C-alpha positions as a Python dict, from the first residue, in 0.01 Angstrom:
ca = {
    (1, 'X'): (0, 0, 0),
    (2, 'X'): (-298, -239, -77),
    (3, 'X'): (-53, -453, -321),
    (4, 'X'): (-176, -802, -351),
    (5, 'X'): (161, -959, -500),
    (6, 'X'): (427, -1033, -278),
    (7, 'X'): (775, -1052, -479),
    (8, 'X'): (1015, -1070, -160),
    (9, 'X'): (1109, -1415, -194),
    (10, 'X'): (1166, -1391, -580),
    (11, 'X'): (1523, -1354, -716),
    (12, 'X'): (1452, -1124, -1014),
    (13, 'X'): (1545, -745, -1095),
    (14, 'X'): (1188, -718, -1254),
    (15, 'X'): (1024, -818, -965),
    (16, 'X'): (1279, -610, -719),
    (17, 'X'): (1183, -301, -932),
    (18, 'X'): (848, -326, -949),
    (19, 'X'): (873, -319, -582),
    (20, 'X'): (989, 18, -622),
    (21, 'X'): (799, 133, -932),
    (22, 'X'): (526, -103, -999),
    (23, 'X'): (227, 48, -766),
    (24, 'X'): (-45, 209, -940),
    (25, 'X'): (17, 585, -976),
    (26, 'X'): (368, 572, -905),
    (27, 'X'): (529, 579, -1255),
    (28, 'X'): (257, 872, -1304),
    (29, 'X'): (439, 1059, -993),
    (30, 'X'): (795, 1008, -1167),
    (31, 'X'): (675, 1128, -1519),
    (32, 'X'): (523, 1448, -1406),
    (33, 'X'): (856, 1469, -1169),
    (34, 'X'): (1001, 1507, -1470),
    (35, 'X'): (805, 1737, -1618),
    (36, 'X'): (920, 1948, -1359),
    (37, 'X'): (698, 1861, -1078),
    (38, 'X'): (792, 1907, -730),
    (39, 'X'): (518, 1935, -491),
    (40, 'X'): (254, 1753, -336),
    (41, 'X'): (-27, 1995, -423),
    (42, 'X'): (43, 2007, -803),
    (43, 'X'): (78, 1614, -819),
    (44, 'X'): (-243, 1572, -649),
    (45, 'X'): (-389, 1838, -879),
    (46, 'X'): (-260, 1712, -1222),
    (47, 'X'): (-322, 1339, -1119),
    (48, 'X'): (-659, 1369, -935),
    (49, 'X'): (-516, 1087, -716),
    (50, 'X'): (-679, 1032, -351),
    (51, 'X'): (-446, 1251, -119),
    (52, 'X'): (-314, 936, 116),
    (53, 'X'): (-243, 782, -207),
    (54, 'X'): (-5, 1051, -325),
    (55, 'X'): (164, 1084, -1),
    (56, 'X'): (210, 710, 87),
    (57, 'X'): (395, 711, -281),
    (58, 'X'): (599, 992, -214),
    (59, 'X'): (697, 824, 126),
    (60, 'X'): (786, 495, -87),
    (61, 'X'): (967, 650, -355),
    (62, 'X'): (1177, 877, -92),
    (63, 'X'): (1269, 532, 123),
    (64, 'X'): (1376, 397, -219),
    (65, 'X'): (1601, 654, -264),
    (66, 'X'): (1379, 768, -611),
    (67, 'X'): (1290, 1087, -470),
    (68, 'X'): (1438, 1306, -214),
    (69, 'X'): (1271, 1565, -24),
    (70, 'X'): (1396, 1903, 7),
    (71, 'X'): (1211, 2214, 255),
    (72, 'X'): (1095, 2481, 107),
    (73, 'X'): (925, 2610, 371),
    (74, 'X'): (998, 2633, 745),
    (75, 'X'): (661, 2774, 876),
    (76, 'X'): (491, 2564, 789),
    (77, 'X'): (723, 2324, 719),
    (78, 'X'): (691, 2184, 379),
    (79, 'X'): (884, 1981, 110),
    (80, 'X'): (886, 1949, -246),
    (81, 'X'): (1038, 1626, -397),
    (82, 'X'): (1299, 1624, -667),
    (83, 'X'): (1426, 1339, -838),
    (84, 'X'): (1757, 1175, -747),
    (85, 'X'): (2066, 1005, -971),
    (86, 'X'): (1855, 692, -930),
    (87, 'X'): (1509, 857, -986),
    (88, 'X'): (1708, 1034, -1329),
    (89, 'X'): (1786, 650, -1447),
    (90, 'X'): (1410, 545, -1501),
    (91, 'X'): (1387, 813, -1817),
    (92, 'X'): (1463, 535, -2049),
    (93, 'X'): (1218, 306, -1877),
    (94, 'X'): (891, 599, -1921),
    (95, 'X'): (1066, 651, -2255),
    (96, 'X'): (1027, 269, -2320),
    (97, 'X'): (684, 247, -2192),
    (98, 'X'): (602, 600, -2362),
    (99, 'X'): (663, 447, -2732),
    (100, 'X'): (577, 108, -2619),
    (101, 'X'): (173, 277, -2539),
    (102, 'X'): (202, 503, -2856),
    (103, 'X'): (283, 200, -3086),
    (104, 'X'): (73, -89, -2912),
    (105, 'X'): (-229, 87, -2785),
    (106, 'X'): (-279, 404, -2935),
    (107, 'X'): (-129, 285, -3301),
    (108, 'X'): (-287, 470, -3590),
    (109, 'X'): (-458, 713, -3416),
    (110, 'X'): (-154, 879, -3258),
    (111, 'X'): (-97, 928, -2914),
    (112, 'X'): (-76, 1319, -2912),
    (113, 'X'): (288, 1319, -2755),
    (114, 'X'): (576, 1276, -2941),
    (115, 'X'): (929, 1328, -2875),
    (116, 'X'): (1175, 1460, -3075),
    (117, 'X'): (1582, 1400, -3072),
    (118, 'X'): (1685, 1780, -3056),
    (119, 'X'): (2027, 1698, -3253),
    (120, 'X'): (1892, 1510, -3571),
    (121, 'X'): (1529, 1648, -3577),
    (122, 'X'): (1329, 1300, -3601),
    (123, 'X'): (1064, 1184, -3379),
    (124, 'X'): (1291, 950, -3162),
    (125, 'X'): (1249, 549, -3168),
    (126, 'X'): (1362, 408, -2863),
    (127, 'X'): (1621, 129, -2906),
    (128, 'X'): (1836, -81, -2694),
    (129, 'X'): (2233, -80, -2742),
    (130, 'X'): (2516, -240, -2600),
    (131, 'X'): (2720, -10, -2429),
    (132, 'X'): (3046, -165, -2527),
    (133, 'X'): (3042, -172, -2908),
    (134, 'X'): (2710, 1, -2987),
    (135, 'X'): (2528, -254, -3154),
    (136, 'X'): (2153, -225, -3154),
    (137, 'X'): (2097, -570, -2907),
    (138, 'X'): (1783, -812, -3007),
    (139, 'X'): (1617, -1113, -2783),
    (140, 'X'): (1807, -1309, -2992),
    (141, 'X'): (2119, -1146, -2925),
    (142, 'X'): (2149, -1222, -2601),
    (143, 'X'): (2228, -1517, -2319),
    (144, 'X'): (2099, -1516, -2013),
    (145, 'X'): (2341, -1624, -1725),
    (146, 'X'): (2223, -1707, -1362),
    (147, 'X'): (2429, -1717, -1052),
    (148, 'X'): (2334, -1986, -812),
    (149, 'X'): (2222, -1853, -420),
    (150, 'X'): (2135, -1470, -556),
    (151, 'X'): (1954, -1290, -355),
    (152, 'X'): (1576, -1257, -301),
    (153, 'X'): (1365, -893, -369),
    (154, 'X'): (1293, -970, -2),
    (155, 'X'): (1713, -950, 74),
    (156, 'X'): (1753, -649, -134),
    (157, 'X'): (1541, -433, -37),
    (158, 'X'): (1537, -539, 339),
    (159, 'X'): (1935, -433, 269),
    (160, 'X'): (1872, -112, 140),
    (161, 'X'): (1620, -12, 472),
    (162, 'X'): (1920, -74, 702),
    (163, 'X'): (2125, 145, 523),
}
């Protein structure tokens, strides 16, 4: 896909996912996805993004199990893509990056998108939580643990092909 970094022999979840995510246009593909976007003719005409582009991203994003292609026409044939269980789990992530844009590069002057937390009414700030007792979780919060002989991006995804 014209990628010059090569993360297969790296043994990081970061580098795994931006495997999967990390190619130019590709987080734009997921956002409009969902914003309801399905086929390829309205991502290339909201995006403006070189046709062979678009489809070698829908091609990844379908092998990664992100996307999943379903006909909606027989003659010709044709397929719209709709996100999977695994494609639903990156909302947090755009949500992150989302506020992470609106704060850090747009700042005072707004970025023109907002969203808004339908149960309280306020503008929602992203934060991270543990799961298990709800505590909002800091850097400093945390320890990092790393298991000897895990397994490279390279291992991973190579797994997930032969499947």
């Amino acid at each position: 896909m014209g990628r010059t970094a090569d993360y297969s022999r790296q043994s990081c979840s970061i580098a795994a996912t931006l495997e999967v995510i990390g190619d130019p246009w590709t987080l734009l593909v997921i956002r409009d996805a969902f914003r309801g976007v399905r086929r390829f003719e309205q991502w290339q005409e909201r995006l403006g993004v070189a046709r062979n582009v678009l489809a070698s991203r829908l091609k990844s994003l379908v092998q990664h199990g992100v996307l999943e292609p379903r006909v909606y026409s027989e003659r010709p044939l044709r397929h719209e893509y709709v996100l999977t269980a695994k494609g639903k789990d990156l909302y947090k992530v755009l949500l992150t990056l989302h506020d992470w844009g609106a704060s850090h590069l747009y700042g005072d002057e707004g970025a023109g998108v907002s969203f808004v937390h339908k149960t309280c009414g306020h503008e929602l700030k992203p934060t991270l939580a543990c799961a298990c007792c709800g505590e909002e979780v800091k850097p400093r919060d945390l320890e990092m643990k790393v298991e000897p002989d895990r397994p490279t991006v390279g291992d991973v995804l190579n797994k997930g092909e032969a499947a």
